[in-house]
């Protein structure tokens, strides 16, 4: 089938496009650098012509509150409008485990708005709630700096490899719409501060990681289980130590 991947040249999107093509599907990588802009609508009509499924794994270029809200609302409205005109039968969107509990964060308020638009549209859909990616652990440390140290809440955390994210999204995309939310996560639980500390150590990054119960996660307070999926989540196979070994071998430093 023809599957259009919005954000198809990014971390998850590029992996997803390759996996779908390996399984014989016509996967189209749609992004501004391939002539498709969901904010302006440029290229959408052509890209979606004949598509059965649209998978949105795009992300806002800016995380400033107003900009990220504008991105997800405008982009999603444009996508849904063009999908309806093209007769697309399944809209798949990648979102985040715990989104509905993180509304203190401007980013997550924007994701909540995105999900609401999808749920209220007439197009059959599946929203995927994924846990954090191993690849973003250093970035999480970068945005959690206070007085030269990394402050993180010592809550439960169940991240996964981007490759496992792409595999799960691919399986869900070719299945029937659930008109609801599917959760995906990693195979192991950690403490958030512990795992970031281990990632920084592997990078020879000497920043100190402080377990701080009052620390915020991307601008929002979190409780013990906010960042972990429920019992029915689909779990990836890649364990953190395996990913760490692979990333060291391939030079992943994200």
Coordinates of N, CA and C in Angstrom, one line a residue:
X1 N 0.8 -1.2 0.0 CA 0.0 0.0 0.0 C 0.9 1.2 0.0
X2 N 0.3 2.4 -0.4 CA 1.0 3.7 -0.3 C 0.8 4.3 1.0
X3 N 2.0 4.5 1.7 CA 2.0 5.1 3.0 C 2.8 6.4 3.0
X4 N 2.2 7.5 3.4 CA 3.0 8.7 3.4 C 3.4 9.0 4.8
X5 N 4.7 9.2 5.0 CA 5.3 9.5 6.3 C 5.7 10.9 6.4
X6 N 4.9 11.7 7.2 CA 5.1 13.1 7.5 C 6.3 13.2 8.5
X7 N 7.3 13.9 8.2 CA 8.5 13.9 9.0 C 9.4 12.7 8.6
X8 N 9.3 12.3 7.3 CA 9.9 11.1 6.8 C 11.4 11.1 6.7
X9 N 12.0 12.3 6.9 CA 13.5 12.4 6.8 C 14.1 12.5 8.2
X10 N 13.4 12.5 9.3 CA 13.9 12.7 10.6 C 14.3 11.3 11.2
X11 N 14.7 11.3 12.5 CA 15.2 10.2 13.2 C 14.3 9.0 13.0
X12 N 13.0 9.1 13.4 CA 12.1 8.0 13.3 C 11.6 7.8 11.9
X13 N 11.2 8.9 11.3 CA 10.7 8.9 9.9 C 11.5 8.1 8.9
X14 N 12.8 8.4 8.9 CA 13.7 7.8 7.9 C 13.8 6.3 8.2
X15 N 13.9 5.9 9.5 CA 13.9 4.5 9.8 C 12.6 3.8 9.3
X16 N 11.5 4.5 9.6 CA 10.2 3.9 9.3 C 10.0 3.8 7.7
X17 N 10.4 4.8 7.0 CA 10.3 4.7 5.5 C 11.1 3.5 5.0
X18 N 12.3 3.3 5.5 CA 13.1 2.1 5.1 C 12.5 0.8 5.5
X19 N 11.9 0.7 6.7 CA 11.3 -0.6 7.1 C 10.0 -0.9 6.2
X20 N 9.3 0.2 5.9 CA 8.1 0.0 5.1 C 8.4 -0.5 3.7
X21 N 9.5 0.1 3.1 CA 9.9 -0.3 1.8 C 10.4 -1.7 1.8
X22 N 11.1 -2.1 2.9 CA 11.6 -3.5 2.9 C 10.5 -4.5 2.9
X23 N 9.3 -4.0 3.4 CA 8.2 -4.9 3.5 C 7.3 -4.8 2.2
X24 N 7.8 -4.1 1.2 CA 7.1 -4.0 -0.1 C 6.1 -2.9 -0.2
X25 N 6.0 -2.0 0.7 CA 5.1 -0.9 0.6 C 5.7 0.3 -0.1
X26 N 4.8 1.1 -0.7 CA 5.3 2.4 -1.3 C 5.3 3.4 -0.2
X27 N 6.4 3.7 0.3 CA 6.6 4.6 1.4 C 7.1 6.0 0.9
X28 N 6.4 7.0 1.2 CA 6.8 8.4 0.7 C 7.3 9.2 1.9
X29 N 8.5 9.6 1.8 CA 9.1 10.5 2.9 C 8.7 11.9 2.6
X30 N 7.8 12.4 3.4 CA 7.2 13.8 3.2 C 7.8 14.7 4.2
X31 N 8.5 15.8 3.8 CA 9.1 16.7 4.7 C 9.4 18.0 3.9
X32 N 9.7 19.1 4.6 CA 10.0 20.3 3.8 C 11.1 20.1 2.8
X33 N 12.1 19.3 3.2 CA 13.3 19.1 2.3 C 12.9 18.1 1.1
X34 N 11.7 17.6 1.1 CA 11.3 16.8 0.0 C 10.1 17.5 -0.7
X35 N 9.9 18.7 -0.4 CA 8.8 19.5 -1.1 C 7.4 19.4 -0.5
X36 N 7.3 18.9 0.8 CA 6.0 18.8 1.4 C 6.1 19.6 2.7
X37 N 5.2 20.6 2.8 CA 5.2 21.4 4.0 C 3.8 21.4 4.6
X38 N 3.7 20.8 5.8 CA 2.3 20.7 6.4 C 1.8 22.0 7.0
X39 N 2.7 22.9 7.2 CA 2.3 24.2 7.8 C 1.7 25.1 6.7
X40 N 2.2 25.0 5.5 CA 1.7 25.8 4.4 C 0.7 25.0 3.5
X41 N 0.8 23.7 3.6 CA 0.0 22.8 2.7 C 0.7 22.5 1.4
X42 N 1.9 23.1 1.2 CA 2.7 22.9 -0.1 C 3.0 21.4 -0.3
X43 N 2.6 20.9 -1.4 CA 3.0 19.5 -1.8 C 2.1 18.4 -1.2
X44 N 1.1 18.8 -0.4 CA 0.3 17.8 0.3 C -0.6 17.1 -0.7
X45 N -1.2 17.8 -1.6 CA -2.2 17.2 -2.5 C -1.5 16.1 -3.3
X46 N -0.3 16.4 -3.8 CA 0.4 15.5 -4.7 C 0.9 14.3 -3.9
X47 N 1.4 14.6 -2.7 CA 2.0 13.5 -1.9 C 0.9 12.5 -1.4
X48 N -0.3 13.0 -1.1 CA -1.3 12.1 -0.6 C -2.2 11.4 -1.7
X49 N -2.0 11.8 -2.9 CA -2.8 11.2 -4.0 C -2.5 9.6 -4.0
X50 N -3.6 8.9 -3.8 CA -3.5 7.4 -3.8 C -3.1 6.8 -2.5
X51 N -2.9 7.6 -1.5 CA -2.3 7.1 -0.2 C -3.4 6.4 0.6
X52 N -3.1 5.2 1.2 CA -4.0 4.5 2.1 C -3.9 5.0 3.5
X53 N -2.6 5.3 3.9 CA -2.3 5.6 5.3 C -1.3 6.8 5.3
X54 N -1.6 7.7 6.3 CA -0.6 8.8 6.6 C -0.1 8.6 8.0
X55 N 1.2 8.6 8.1 CA 1.8 8.5 9.5 C 2.5 9.8 9.8
X56 N 2.1 10.4 10.8 CA 2.7 11.7 11.2 C 3.7 11.5 12.4
X57 N 5.0 11.6 12.0 CA 6.0 11.5 13.1 C 6.8 12.8 13.1
X58 N 6.2 13.9 12.6 CA 6.9 15.2 12.5 C 7.0 15.8 13.9
X59 N 7.9 16.8 14.0 CA 8.0 17.6 15.3 C 8.2 19.0 15.0
X60 N 7.9 19.9 15.9 CA 8.0 21.3 15.7 C 9.5 21.7 15.7
X61 N 9.9 22.6 14.8 CA 11.3 23.1 14.8 C 11.6 24.0 16.0
X62 N 10.5 24.5 16.7 CA 10.7 25.4 17.8 C 9.9 24.8 19.0
X63 N 10.4 24.8 20.2 CA 9.7 24.3 21.4 C 9.1 25.5 22.2
X64 N 9.2 26.7 21.7 CA 8.6 27.8 22.4 C 7.1 27.6 22.4
X65 N 6.4 27.9 23.5 CA 5.0 27.5 23.7 C 4.1 27.9 22.5
X66 N 4.1 29.2 22.1 CA 3.2 29.6 21.0 C 3.5 28.9 19.7
X67 N 4.8 28.8 19.4 CA 5.3 28.2 18.2 C 4.9 26.8 18.0
X68 N 5.1 26.0 19.1 CA 4.9 24.6 19.1 C 3.4 24.3 19.0
X69 N 2.6 25.1 19.6 CA 1.1 25.0 19.5 C 0.7 25.3 18.1
X70 N 1.2 26.3 17.5 CA 0.8 26.7 16.2 C 1.2 25.6 15.2
X71 N 2.4 25.0 15.4 CA 2.9 24.0 14.5 C 1.9 22.8 14.5
X72 N 1.7 22.2 15.7 CA 0.9 21.0 15.8 C -0.6 21.2 15.3
X73 N -1.2 22.4 15.7 CA -2.6 22.7 15.3 C -2.7 22.9 13.8
X74 N -1.8 23.8 13.3 CA -1.9 24.1 11.8 C -1.5 22.9 11.0
X75 N -0.5 22.2 11.3 CA 0.0 21.0 10.6 C -1.1 19.9 10.6
X76 N -1.7 19.7 11.7 CA -2.6 18.6 11.8 C -3.9 18.9 11.1
X77 N -4.4 20.2 11.2 CA -5.6 20.6 10.5 C -5.3 20.4 9.0
X78 N -4.2 20.9 8.5 CA -3.9 20.8 7.0 C -3.9 19.3 6.6
X79 N -3.2 18.5 7.4 CA -3.1 17.1 7.1 C -4.5 16.4 7.0
X80 N -5.3 16.7 8.0 CA -6.6 16.0 8.1 C -7.5 16.5 6.9
X81 N -7.4 17.8 6.6 CA -8.2 18.3 5.4 C -7.8 17.6 4.1
X82 N -6.5 17.6 3.9 CA -6.0 17.0 2.6 C -6.2 15.5 2.6
X83 N -6.2 14.8 3.8 CA -6.4 13.4 3.8 C -7.9 13.1 3.5
X84 N -8.8 13.9 4.0 CA -10.2 13.7 3.7 C -10.5 13.8 2.2
X85 N -9.8 14.8 1.6 CA -10.0 15.0 0.1 C -9.4 13.9 -0.7
X86 N -8.3 13.3 -0.1 CA -7.6 12.2 -0.9 C -8.2 10.8 -0.6
X87 N -9.1 10.7 0.4 CA -9.7 9.4 0.7 C -8.8 8.5 1.6
X88 N -7.9 9.1 2.3 CA -7.0 8.3 3.2 C -7.8 7.6 4.3
X89 N -7.5 6.3 4.5 CA -8.3 5.5 5.4 C -7.7 5.3 6.8
X90 N -6.5 5.9 7.1 CA -5.9 5.6 8.4 C -4.9 6.7 8.7
X91 N -5.2 7.5 9.7 CA -4.2 8.5 10.2 C -3.5 8.0 11.4
X92 N -2.2 7.9 11.4 CA -1.4 7.5 12.5 C -0.5 8.6 13.0
X93 N -0.6 8.9 14.3 CA 0.2 10.0 14.8 C 1.1 9.5 16.0
X94 N 2.3 9.9 16.0 CA 3.2 9.5 17.1 C 3.2 10.6 18.2
X95 N 2.8 10.2 19.4 CA 2.8 11.1 20.5 C 3.6 10.5 21.7
X96 N 3.2 10.9 22.9 CA 4.1 10.5 24.0 C 3.3 10.0 25.2
X97 N 3.8 8.9 25.8 CA 3.2 8.3 27.0 C 3.1 9.4 28.1
X98 N 2.0 9.5 28.7 CA 1.8 10.5 29.8 C 1.4 11.9 29.3
X99 N 1.1 12.1 28.0 CA 0.8 13.4 27.4 C -0.3 14.1 28.2
X100 N -1.3 13.4 28.5 CA -2.5 14.0 29.1 C -2.2 14.4 30.6
X101 N -1.1 13.9 31.1 CA -0.7 14.3 32.5 C 0.3 15.4 32.6
X102 N 0.8 15.9 31.4 CA 1.9 16.8 31.4 C 1.5 18.2 30.8
X103 N 0.3 18.6 31.1 CA -0.3 19.8 30.5 C 0.4 21.1 31.1
X104 N 1.2 21.0 32.1 CA 2.0 22.2 32.6 C 3.0 22.6 31.5
X105 N 3.4 21.7 30.7 CA 4.4 21.9 29.7 C 3.7 22.4 28.4
X106 N 4.3 23.5 27.8 CA 3.7 24.1 26.6 C 3.8 23.0 25.5
X107 N 4.9 22.3 25.4 CA 5.0 21.3 24.4 C 3.9 20.2 24.5
X108 N 3.7 19.8 25.7 CA 2.6 18.7 25.8 C 1.2 19.3 25.7
X109 N 1.0 20.6 26.0 CA -0.3 21.2 25.7 C -0.5 21.1 24.2
X110 N 0.5 21.3 23.4 CA 0.4 21.3 22.0 C 0.1 19.9 21.5
X111 N 0.7 18.9 22.1 CA 0.5 17.5 21.7 C -1.0 17.1 22.1
X112 N -1.5 17.6 23.2 CA -2.9 17.4 23.6 C -3.8 18.0 22.5
X113 N -3.5 19.2 22.1 CA -4.3 19.8 21.1 C -4.3 19.0 19.8
X114 N -3.1 18.5 19.4 CA -3.0 17.7 18.2 C -3.8 16.4 18.3
X115 N -3.8 15.8 19.4 CA -4.5 14.5 19.6 C -6.1 14.8 19.5
X116 N -6.5 16.0 20.1 CA -7.9 16.3 20.1 C -8.4 16.5 18.7
X117 N -7.6 17.2 17.9 CA -8.0 17.4 16.5 C -8.2 16.0 15.7
X118 N -7.3 15.1 16.0 CA -7.3 13.8 15.3 C -8.6 13.0 15.8
X119 N -8.8 13.1 17.1 CA -9.9 12.3 17.7 C -11.3 12.9 17.2
X120 N -11.3 14.2 16.9 CA -12.6 14.8 16.5 C -12.8 14.8 15.0
X121 N -11.8 14.3 14.2 CA -11.9 14.3 12.8 C -12.7 13.1 12.4
X122 N -13.1 13.0 11.1 CA -13.9 11.9 10.6 C -13.0 10.8 10.0
X123 N -11.7 10.9 10.1 CA -10.8 9.9 9.5 C -10.4 8.9 10.6
X124 N -10.5 7.6 10.3 CA -10.1 6.6 11.2 C -8.6 6.8 11.6
X125 N -8.3 6.6 12.9 CA -7.0 6.9 13.4 C -6.5 6.0 14.4
X126 N -5.2 6.0 14.6 CA -4.5 5.4 15.7 C -3.5 6.4 16.3
X127 N -3.5 6.7 17.5 CA -2.5 7.6 18.2 C -1.6 6.7 19.0
X128 N -0.3 6.8 18.7 CA 0.7 6.0 19.4 C 1.4 6.8 20.5
X129 N 1.3 6.3 21.7 CA 2.0 7.0 22.8 C 3.2 6.2 23.1
X130 N 4.4 6.8 22.8 CA 5.7 6.2 23.0 C 6.4 6.7 24.2
X131 N 7.2 5.9 24.8 CA 8.0 6.5 25.9 C 9.2 7.2 25.2
X132 N 10.0 7.8 26.0 CA 11.2 8.6 25.5 C 12.1 7.6 24.8
X133 N 13.0 8.2 23.9 CA 13.9 7.4 23.1 C 15.3 7.5 23.8
X134 N 16.0 6.4 23.7 CA 17.4 6.4 24.2 C 18.2 7.5 23.6
X135 N 17.9 7.8 22.3 CA 18.7 8.8 21.6 C 18.6 10.2 22.2
X136 N 17.6 10.4 23.0 CA 17.3 11.8 23.5 C 17.7 12.0 24.9
X137 N 18.4 11.0 25.5 CA 18.8 11.1 26.9 C 19.7 12.2 27.2
X138 N 20.7 12.4 26.3 CA 21.6 13.6 26.5 C 20.9 14.9 26.3
X139 N 20.0 14.9 25.4 CA 19.2 16.2 25.2 C 18.3 16.5 26.4
X140 N 17.8 15.4 27.1 CA 17.1 15.6 28.3 C 17.9 16.2 29.4
X141 N 19.2 15.7 29.5 CA 20.1 16.3 30.4 C 20.4 17.8 30.1
X142 N 20.5 18.1 28.8 CA 20.8 19.5 28.4 C 19.7 20.5 28.8
X143 N 18.4 20.0 28.8 CA 17.3 21.0 29.1 C 17.0 20.9 30.6
X144 N 17.7 20.1 31.4 CA 17.4 20.0 32.8 C 18.6 20.5 33.7
X145 N 19.3 21.5 33.1 CA 20.4 22.1 33.9 C 20.0 23.2 34.8
X146 N 20.5 23.1 36.1 CA 20.2 24.1 37.1 C 21.6 24.3 37.8
X147 N 22.1 25.6 37.7 CA 23.4 25.9 38.3 C 24.5 24.9 38.0
X148 N 24.5 24.6 36.7 CA 25.6 23.7 36.2 C 25.5 22.2 36.5
X149 N 24.4 21.8 37.1 CA 24.1 20.4 37.3 C 22.8 20.0 36.7
X150 N 22.7 18.7 36.4 CA 21.5 18.1 35.8 C 20.5 17.7 36.9
X151 N 19.4 18.4 37.0 CA 18.4 18.0 38.0 C 17.2 17.3 37.4
X152 N 17.0 16.1 37.8 CA 15.9 15.2 37.3 C 15.1 14.6 38.4
X153 N 13.8 14.4 38.2 CA 13.0 13.7 39.2 C 13.3 12.2 39.1
X154 N 13.6 11.6 40.3 CA 13.9 10.1 40.3 C 12.7 9.2 40.1
X155 N 11.9 9.4 39.1 CA 10.7 8.7 38.8 C 11.0 7.5 37.9
X156 N 10.0 6.6 37.8 CA 10.2 5.5 36.9 C 10.2 5.9 35.4
X157 N 11.0 5.2 34.6 CA 11.3 5.6 33.3 C 11.5 4.4 32.4
X158 N 10.9 4.3 31.2 CA 10.9 3.1 30.4 C 11.2 3.4 29.0
X159 N 12.3 4.0 28.7 CA 12.6 4.4 27.3 C 12.9 3.3 26.3
X160 N 13.0 3.6 25.1 CA 13.2 2.6 24.0 C 14.1 3.1 22.9
X161 N 14.6 2.2 22.1 CA 15.4 2.6 21.0 C 14.6 3.1 19.8
X162 N 15.1 4.1 19.1 CA 14.4 4.7 18.0 C 14.1 3.6 17.0
X163 N 15.0 2.6 16.8 CA 14.7 1.6 15.8 C 13.5 0.8 16.2
X164 N 13.3 0.5 17.5 CA 12.1 -0.2 18.0 C 10.9 0.7 17.8
X165 N 11.0 2.0 18.0 CA 9.9 2.9 17.8 C 9.4 2.8 16.3
X166 N 10.3 2.8 15.4 CA 10.0 2.8 14.0 C 9.3 1.5 13.6
X167 N 9.8 0.4 14.2 CA 9.3 -1.0 13.9 C 7.8 -1.0 14.4
X168 N 7.6 -0.5 15.6 CA 6.2 -0.5 16.2 C 5.3 0.3 15.4
X169 N 5.7 1.5 15.0 CA 4.9 2.4 14.2 C 4.6 1.8 12.9
X170 N 5.5 1.1 12.3 CA 5.3 0.4 11.0 C 4.2 -0.7 11.1
X171 N 4.3 -1.5 12.2 CA 3.3 -2.5 12.4 C 1.9 -1.9 12.6
X172 N 1.8 -0.8 13.3 CA 0.5 -0.2 13.6 C 0.0 0.4 12.4
X173 N 0.9 1.0 11.5 CA 0.4 1.7 10.3 C -0.3 0.8 9.3
X174 N 0.2 -0.4 9.2 CA -0.4 -1.4 8.2 C -1.5 -2.2 8.8
X175 N -1.8 -2.0 10.1 CA -2.9 -2.7 10.7 C -4.2 -1.8 10.6
X176 N -5.3 -2.3 11.1 CA -6.5 -1.5 11.0 C -6.5 -0.4 12.1
X177 N -7.2 0.7 11.8 CA -7.2 1.8 12.8 C -7.9 1.3 14.1
X178 N -7.4 1.7 15.2 CA -8.1 1.4 16.5 C -9.0 2.5 17.0
X179 N -8.9 3.7 16.4 CA -9.7 4.8 16.8 C -9.5 5.0 18.3
X180 N -8.3 5.0 18.7 CA -7.9 5.2 20.1 C -6.4 5.2 20.2
X181 N -5.9 4.9 21.4 CA -4.4 5.1 21.7 C -3.8 3.7 21.9
X182 N -2.6 3.5 21.3 CA -1.8 2.4 21.6 C -0.5 2.8 22.2
X183 N -0.1 2.2 23.3 CA 1.1 2.5 24.0 C 2.3 1.6 23.6
X184 N 3.5 2.2 23.4 CA 4.7 1.4 23.2 C 5.8 1.9 24.1
X185 N 6.7 1.0 24.5 CA 7.7 1.4 25.5 C 8.9 0.4 25.4
X186 N 9.9 0.7 26.2 CA 11.1 -0.2 26.2 C 10.9 -1.4 27.1
X187 N 11.8 -2.4 27.0 CA 11.7 -3.6 27.8 C 12.1 -3.5 29.2
X188 N 12.7 -2.4 29.7 CA 13.2 -2.3 31.0 C 12.7 -1.0 31.7
X189 N 12.5 -1.0 33.0 CA 12.3 0.2 33.8 C 13.5 0.6 34.5
X190 N 13.7 1.9 34.6 CA 14.8 2.5 35.3 C 14.3 3.7 36.2
X191 N 15.2 4.3 36.9 CA 15.0 5.6 37.5 C 15.5 6.6 36.5
X192 N 14.8 7.7 36.2 CA 15.1 8.6 35.2 C 16.5 9.2 35.5
X193 N 16.8 9.6 36.7 CA 18.1 10.2 37.0 C 19.3 9.2 36.8
X194 N 19.0 7.9 37.1 CA 20.0 6.9 37.0 C 20.4 6.6 35.6
X195 N 19.4 6.6 34.7 CA 19.7 6.3 33.3 C 20.4 7.4 32.6
X196 N 20.0 8.6 32.9 CA 20.7 9.8 32.3 C 22.1 9.8 32.8
X197 N 22.3 9.5 34.0 CA 23.7 9.4 34.6 C 24.5 8.4 33.8
X198 N 23.9 7.2 33.6 CA 24.7 6.2 32.8 C 25.0 6.6 31.4
X199 N 24.0 7.3 30.8 CA 24.3 7.8 29.4 C 25.4 8.8 29.3
X200 N 25.4 9.8 30.3 CA 26.4 10.8 30.3 C 27.8 10.1 30.5
X201 N 27.8 9.2 31.4 CA 29.1 8.5 31.7 C 29.6 7.8 30.5
X202 N 28.8 7.2 29.7 CA 29.2 6.5 28.5 C 29.8 7.5 27.5
X203 N 29.3 8.8 27.5 CA 29.8 9.8 26.6 C 30.9 10.6 27.2
X204 N 31.4 10.2 28.4 CA 32.5 10.9 29.1 C 32.1 12.3 29.4
X205 N 30.8 12.5 29.7 CA 30.2 13.8 30.0 C 30.2 13.8 31.6
X206 N 31.0 14.8 32.1 CA 31.2 14.8 33.6 C 30.2 15.5 34.4
X207 N 29.1 16.0 33.7 CA 28.1 16.7 34.5 C 27.5 15.8 35.6
X208 N 27.2 16.5 36.7 CA 26.6 15.7 37.8 C 25.1 15.7 37.7
X209 N 24.5 14.5 37.9 CA 23.1 14.3 37.8 C 22.5 14.3 39.2
X210 N 21.6 15.2 39.6 CA 21.1 15.3 40.9 C 19.7 14.7 40.9
X211 N 19.4 13.7 41.7 CA 18.0 13.2 41.9 C 17.2 14.3 42.7
X212 N 16.3 14.9 42.0 CA 15.6 16.1 42.6 C 14.1 15.9 42.5
X213 N 13.4 15.5 43.6 CA 11.9 15.2 43.5 C 11.1 16.5 43.0
X214 N 11.7 17.6 43.1 CA 11.0 18.9 42.7 C 11.3 19.3 41.3
X215 N 12.3 18.6 40.7 CA 12.7 18.9 39.3 C 11.5 18.7 38.3
X216 N 11.5 19.4 37.2 CA 10.5 19.3 36.2 C 11.0 18.4 35.1
X217 N 10.1 17.8 34.3 CA 10.4 17.0 33.1 C 9.8 17.8 31.9
X218 N 10.7 18.4 31.1 CA 10.2 19.2 30.0 C 9.2 20.3 30.5
X219 N 9.5 20.8 31.7 CA 8.6 21.9 32.2 C 7.4 21.5 32.9
X220 N 7.2 20.2 33.2 CA 6.0 19.7 33.9 C 6.5 18.9 35.1
X221 N 5.6 18.9 36.1 CA 5.8 18.0 37.3 C 5.4 16.6 36.9
X222 N 6.1 15.6 37.4 CA 5.7 14.2 37.1 C 5.6 13.4 38.4
X223 N 4.8 12.4 38.4 CA 4.6 11.5 39.5 C 5.4 10.2 39.2
X224 N 5.3 9.3 40.1 CA 6.1 8.1 40.0 C 5.9 7.3 38.6
X225 N 4.7 7.3 38.1 CA 4.4 6.5 36.9 C 4.0 7.3 35.7
X226 N 4.2 8.6 35.7 CA 3.7 9.4 34.6 C 4.4 9.0 33.3
X227 N 5.7 8.6 33.4 CA 6.5 8.4 32.2 C 6.6 6.9 31.7
X228 N 5.8 6.0 32.4 CA 5.9 4.6 32.0 C 4.5 4.2 31.4
X229 N 4.5 3.3 30.5 CA 3.2 2.8 29.9 C 2.5 1.9 30.8
X230 N 1.2 1.6 30.4 CA 0.4 0.7 31.2 C 0.7 -0.8 30.8
X231 N -0.1 -1.7 31.4 CA 0.2 -3.1 31.3 C 0.0 -3.7 29.9
X232 N -0.8 -3.0 29.0 CA -1.0 -3.5 27.7 C -0.1 -2.9 26.6
X233 N 0.9 -2.3 27.0 CA 1.8 -1.6 26.1 C 2.6 -2.7 25.2
X234 N 2.9 -2.3 24.0 CA 3.7 -3.1 23.1 C 5.2 -2.7 23.4
X235 N 6.0 -3.7 23.8 CA 7.4 -3.4 24.2 C 8.4 -3.7 23.2
X236 N 9.4 -2.9 23.0 CA 10.5 -3.1 22.1 C 11.4 -4.2 22.7
X237 N 12.4 -4.6 21.9 CA 13.3 -5.7 22.3 C 14.7 -5.2 22.7
X238 N 15.0 -4.0 22.3 CA 16.4 -3.5 22.5 C 16.6 -3.0 24.0
X239 N 17.5 -3.7 24.7 CA 17.8 -3.3 26.0 C 18.8 -2.2 26.0
X240 N 18.9 -1.4 27.1 CA 19.7 -0.2 27.1 C 21.2 -0.5 26.9
X241 N 21.7 -1.5 27.6 CA 23.1 -1.9 27.4 C 23.5 -2.3 26.0
X242 N 22.5 -3.0 25.3 CA 22.8 -3.4 23.9 C 22.8 -2.1 23.1
X243 N 21.8 -1.2 23.3 CA 21.8 0.0 22.5 C 23.1 0.8 22.7
X244 N 23.5 0.9 24.0 CA 24.7 1.6 24.3 C 25.9 1.1 23.6
X245 N 26.1 -0.2 23.5 CA 27.2 -0.8 22.8 C 27.1 -0.5 21.3
X246 N 25.9 -0.6 20.7 CA 25.7 -0.3 19.3 C 25.9 1.1 19.0
X247 N 25.5 2.0 19.9 CA 25.7 3.5 19.6 C 27.1 3.9 19.7
X248 N 27.9 3.2 20.6 CA 29.3 3.5 20.7 C 30.0 3.1 19.5
X249 N 29.6 1.9 18.9 CA 30.2 1.4 17.7 C 29.9 2.3 16.5
X250 N 28.7 2.9 16.5 CA 28.3 3.7 15.3 C 28.5 5.2 15.5
X251 N 28.9 5.6 16.7 CA 29.2 7.0 16.9 C 28.0 7.8 17.2
X252 N 26.9 7.2 17.7 CA 25.7 8.0 18.0 C 26.0 8.8 19.2
X253 N 25.8 10.1 19.1 CA 26.0 11.0 20.3 C 24.9 11.9 20.6
X254 N 23.7 11.6 20.0 CA 22.5 12.5 20.2 C 22.1 12.5 21.6

